[in-house]
Amino acid sequence: MSSNTPSIGIIMGSDSDLPTMQGAIAICEEFSVEYEVAIISAHRTPERMVDYAKTAHQRGIKVIIAAAGGAAHLPGMVASLTPLPVIGVPISTRHLQGIDSLYSIVQMPRGIPVATVAIGNAKNAGLLAVQILASSQPELLQQVQQYRQDSAQSVLEKQSRIENLGVKQYLANNNDD
Ligand code: RP5
């Protein structure tokens, strides 16, 4: 398998999900993990969905991130057809604010799990996918540990800015950004 074979498959029901899914794409880029992006609708292109889910592991994909909104059947149906781990991203919706998507994705029956992240939180889906890969890739694991350290450091820096500036000035500066 060449090094640029995608390890993470990022699929979504519509191109209208793409702006949300940029969060997962950005994480793959940040960790230099190869990924592929595909629009696959459980309802509009069901046969394509079946084909993708059945063959992803044969093409070298290790984790699938599947996003959908409303009657969000894509993640669960893909999970039922693949031996790979599937991470579901509920897309926020106009009428029900993504509660419909969340419930559709998270309430899977015993035996067919989908690891569901918060509504719209594609960044966490990307991170979870990277962490799954990292469990068998020491270099990637080190990158994940560095990411955690950087994230803790950024909180500490914010705290020290609050202490130096005071809360009111801190808020005023943030509002200027
Ligand atoms: C779902 O229907 C998609 O995942 C999308 O979130 C939602 C709306 O799709 P469009 O009507 O914007 O194509 O299948």
GROMACS .gro file of C-alpha atoms and ligand atoms in nm:
model
  191
    1MET     CA    1   0.000   0.000   0.000
    2SER     CA    2   0.159   0.335  -0.098
    3SER     CA    3   0.201   0.600   0.172
    4ASN     CA    4  -0.058   0.823   0.007
    5THR     CA    5  -0.332   0.563   0.028
    6PRO     CA    6  -0.608   0.730   0.229
    7SER     CA    7  -0.651   0.593   0.582
    8ILE     CA    8  -0.956   0.800   0.673
    9GLY     CA    9  -1.271   0.809   0.463
   10ILE     CA   10  -1.477   1.123   0.519
   11ILE     CA   11  -1.822   1.076   0.370
   12MET     CA   12  -2.135   1.288   0.392
   13GLY     CA   13  -2.490   1.285   0.266
   14SER     CA   14  -2.474   1.613   0.074
   15ASP     CA   15  -2.233   1.883  -0.033
   16SER     CA   16  -2.432   2.107   0.204
   17ASP     CA   17  -2.255   1.912   0.485
   18LEU     CA   18  -1.912   2.008   0.352
   19PRO     CA   19  -1.871   2.337   0.541
   20THR     CA   20  -1.926   2.149   0.870
   21MET     CA   21  -1.697   1.868   0.765
   22GLN     CA   22  -1.409   2.107   0.702
   23GLY     CA   23  -1.336   2.059   1.074
   24ALA     CA   24  -1.244   1.693   1.017
   25ILE     CA   25  -1.054   1.772   0.698
   26ALA     CA   26  -0.847   2.035   0.881
   27ILE     CA   27  -0.747   1.781   1.148
   28CYS     CA   28  -0.635   1.526   0.885
   29GLU     CA   29  -0.426   1.801   0.724
   30GLU     CA   30  -0.280   1.910   1.060
   31PHE     CA   31  -0.170   1.554   1.142
   32SER     CA   32  -0.063   1.481   0.781
   33VAL     CA   33  -0.295   1.182   0.761
   34GLU     CA   34  -0.412   1.081   0.414
   35TYR     CA   35  -0.789   1.105   0.368
   36GLU     CA   36  -1.053   1.096   0.100
   37VAL     CA   37  -1.378   1.291   0.079
   38ALA     CA   38  -1.694   1.160  -0.086
   39ILE     CA   39  -2.056   1.269  -0.113
   40ILE     CA   40  -2.260   0.954  -0.058
   41SER     CA   41  -2.629   0.971   0.024
   42ALA     CA   42  -2.803   0.682   0.198
   43HIS     CA   43  -3.130   0.786   0.032
   44ARG     CA   44  -3.029   0.938  -0.302
   45THR     CA   45  -2.743   0.699  -0.388
   46PRO     CA   46  -2.808   0.388  -0.178
   47GLU     CA   47  -2.622   0.150  -0.407
   48ARG     CA   48  -2.313   0.371  -0.406
   49MET     CA   49  -2.333   0.372  -0.025
   50VAL     CA   50  -2.339  -0.008  -0.014
   51ASP     CA   51  -2.049  -0.033  -0.256
   52TYR     CA   52  -1.837   0.221  -0.063
   53ALA     CA   53  -1.905   0.059   0.274
   54LYS     CA   54  -1.836  -0.295   0.154
   55THR     CA   55  -1.506  -0.212  -0.016
   56ALA     CA   56  -1.352   0.066   0.198
   57HIS     CA   57  -1.140  -0.173   0.409
   58GLN     CA   58  -1.010  -0.345   0.093
   59ARG     CA   59  -0.882  -0.009  -0.034
   60GLY     CA   60  -0.682   0.060   0.284
   61ILE     CA   61  -0.929   0.283   0.468
   62LYS     CA   62  -0.896   0.227   0.844
   63VAL     CA   63  -1.166   0.456   0.986
   64ILE     CA   64  -1.478   0.607   0.832
   65ILE     CA   65  -1.620   0.943   0.939
   66ALA     CA   66  -1.980   0.967   0.819
   67ALA     CA   67  -2.187   1.285   0.845
   68ALA     CA   68  -2.555   1.332   0.777
   69GLY     CA   69  -2.842   1.561   0.870
   70GLY     CA   70  -3.213   1.510   0.936
   71ALA     CA   71  -3.310   1.147   0.878
   72ALA     CA   72  -2.942   1.071   0.913
   73HIS     CA   73  -2.915   0.707   0.811
   74LEU     CA   74  -2.574   0.715   0.641
   75PRO     CA   75  -2.348   0.647   0.943
   76GLY     CA   76  -2.557   0.358   1.078
   77MET     CA   77  -2.610   0.193   0.741
   78VAL     CA   78  -2.241   0.222   0.655
   79ALA     CA   79  -2.154   0.076   0.998
   80SER     CA   80  -2.381  -0.220   0.924
   81LEU     CA   81  -2.188  -0.294   0.603
   82THR     CA   82  -1.824  -0.244   0.707
   83PRO     CA   83  -1.594  -0.406   0.961
   84LEU     CA   84  -1.422  -0.065   1.010
   85PRO     CA   85  -1.492   0.174   1.299
   86VAL     CA   86  -1.745   0.441   1.199
   87ILE     CA   87  -1.762   0.785   1.359
   88GLY     CA   88  -2.091   0.968   1.309
   89VAL     CA   89  -2.125   1.344   1.281
   90PRO     CA   90  -2.479   1.478   1.330
   91ILE     CA   91  -2.526   1.781   1.105
   92SER     CA   92  -2.718   2.076   1.246
   93THR     CA   93  -3.056   2.124   1.073
   94ARG     CA   94  -3.280   2.425   1.016
   95HIS     CA   95  -3.601   2.301   1.178
   96LEU     CA   96  -3.475   2.078   1.460
   97GLN     CA   97  -3.121   2.216   1.507
   98GLY     CA   98  -2.960   1.875   1.456
   99ILE     CA   99  -3.145   1.693   1.736
  100ASP     CA  100  -3.304   1.484   1.460
  101SER     CA  101  -2.959   1.402   1.317
  102LEU     CA  102  -2.817   1.323   1.662
  103TYR     CA  103  -3.097   1.086   1.757
  104SER     CA  104  -3.086   0.917   1.414
  105ILE     CA  105  -2.713   0.851   1.448
  106VAL     CA  106  -2.659   0.779   1.816
  107GLN     CA  107  -2.936   0.530   1.891
  108MET     CA  108  -2.780   0.229   1.722
  109PRO     CA  109  -2.888  -0.124   1.809
  110ARG     CA  110  -2.656  -0.356   2.003
  111GLY     CA  111  -2.388  -0.509   1.779
  112ILE     CA  112  -2.351  -0.224   1.527
  113PRO     CA  113  -2.180   0.069   1.702
  114VAL     CA  114  -2.137   0.421   1.565
  115ALA     CA  115  -1.913   0.649   1.773
  116THR     CA  116  -2.120   0.966   1.765
  117VAL     CA  117  -1.970   1.310   1.828
  118ALA     CA  118  -2.160   1.626   1.926
  119ILE     CA  119  -2.383   1.803   1.673
  120GLY     CA  120  -2.161   1.973   1.416
  121ASN     CA  121  -1.838   1.873   1.591
  122ALA     CA  122  -1.648   1.739   1.290
  123LYS     CA  123  -1.321   1.844   1.453
  124ASN     CA  124  -1.371   1.584   1.727
  125ALA     CA  125  -1.456   1.323   1.465
  126GLY     CA  126  -1.124   1.400   1.294
  127LEU     CA  127  -0.936   1.380   1.623
  128LEU     CA  128  -1.099   1.051   1.721
  129ALA     CA  129  -1.015   0.904   1.380
  130VAL     CA  130  -0.653   1.017   1.416
  131GLN     CA  131  -0.637   0.870   1.768
  132ILE     CA  132  -0.769   0.535   1.640
  133LEU     CA  133  -0.492   0.529   1.377
  134ALA     CA  134  -0.236   0.647   1.634
  135SER     CA  135  -0.297   0.347   1.860
  136SER     CA  136  -0.088   0.142   1.615
  137GLN     CA  137   0.141   0.422   1.486
  138PRO     CA  138   0.396   0.546   1.745
  139GLU     CA  139   0.486   0.864   1.551
  140LEU     CA  140   0.124   0.965   1.518
  141LEU     CA  141   0.071   0.885   1.886
  142GLN     CA  142   0.348   1.130   1.970
  143GLN     CA  143   0.178   1.395   1.754
  144VAL     CA  144  -0.147   1.338   1.945
  145GLN     CA  145   0.037   1.381   2.276
  146GLN     CA  146   0.195   1.703   2.148
  147TYR     CA  147  -0.148   1.828   2.036
  148ARG     CA  148  -0.282   1.770   2.389
  149GLN     CA  149   0.014   1.953   2.542
  150ASP     CA  150  -0.033   2.249   2.305
  151SER     CA  151  -0.402   2.259   2.387
  152ALA     CA  152  -0.330   2.264   2.764
  153GLN     CA  153  -0.066   2.532   2.710
  154SER     CA  154  -0.311   2.754   2.525
  155VAL     CA  155  -0.554   2.737   2.821
  156LEU     CA  156  -0.273   2.829   3.063
  157GLU     CA  157  -0.176   3.124   2.843
  158LYS     CA  158  -0.535   3.249   2.844
  159GLN     CA  159  -0.544   3.222   3.223
  160SER     CA  160  -0.224   3.418   3.258
  161ARG     CA  161  -0.359   3.689   3.020
  162ILE     CA  162  -0.675   3.716   3.233
  163GLU     CA  163  -0.462   3.753   3.544
  164ASN     CA  164  -0.241   4.020   3.382
  165LEU     CA  165  -0.513   4.223   3.209
  166GLY     CA  166  -0.813   4.167   3.436
  167VAL     CA  167  -1.139   4.022   3.309
  168LYS     CA  168  -1.284   4.344   3.166
  169GLN     CA  169  -0.977   4.430   2.956
  170TYR     CA  170  -0.943   4.065   2.845
  171LEU     CA  171  -1.303   4.068   2.720
  172ALA     CA  172  -1.256   4.408   2.552
  173ASN     CA  173  -0.944   4.281   2.370
  174ASN     CA  174  -1.124   3.964   2.259
  175ASN     CA  175  -1.417   4.170   2.127
  176ASP     CA  176  -1.171   4.373   1.917
  177ASP     CA  177  -1.050   4.055   1.738
  178RP5     C1  178  -2.884   1.462   0.438
  178RP5     O1  179  -2.982   1.556   0.409
  178RP5     C2  180  -2.755   1.532   0.418
  178RP5     O2  181  -2.658   1.475   0.500
  178RP5     C3  182  -2.784   1.676   0.453
  178RP5     O3  183  -2.740   1.707   0.584
  178RP5     C4  184  -2.935   1.683   0.447
  178RP5     C5  185  -2.984   1.788   0.349
  178RP5     O4  186  -2.928   1.764   0.222
  178RP5     P1  187  -2.946   1.869   0.104
  178RP5     O5  188  -3.094   1.880   0.082
  178RP5     O6  189  -2.883   1.997   0.151
  178RP5     O7  190  -2.872   1.811  -0.014
  178RP5     O8  191  -2.893   1.351   0.355
   0.00000   0.00000   0.00000
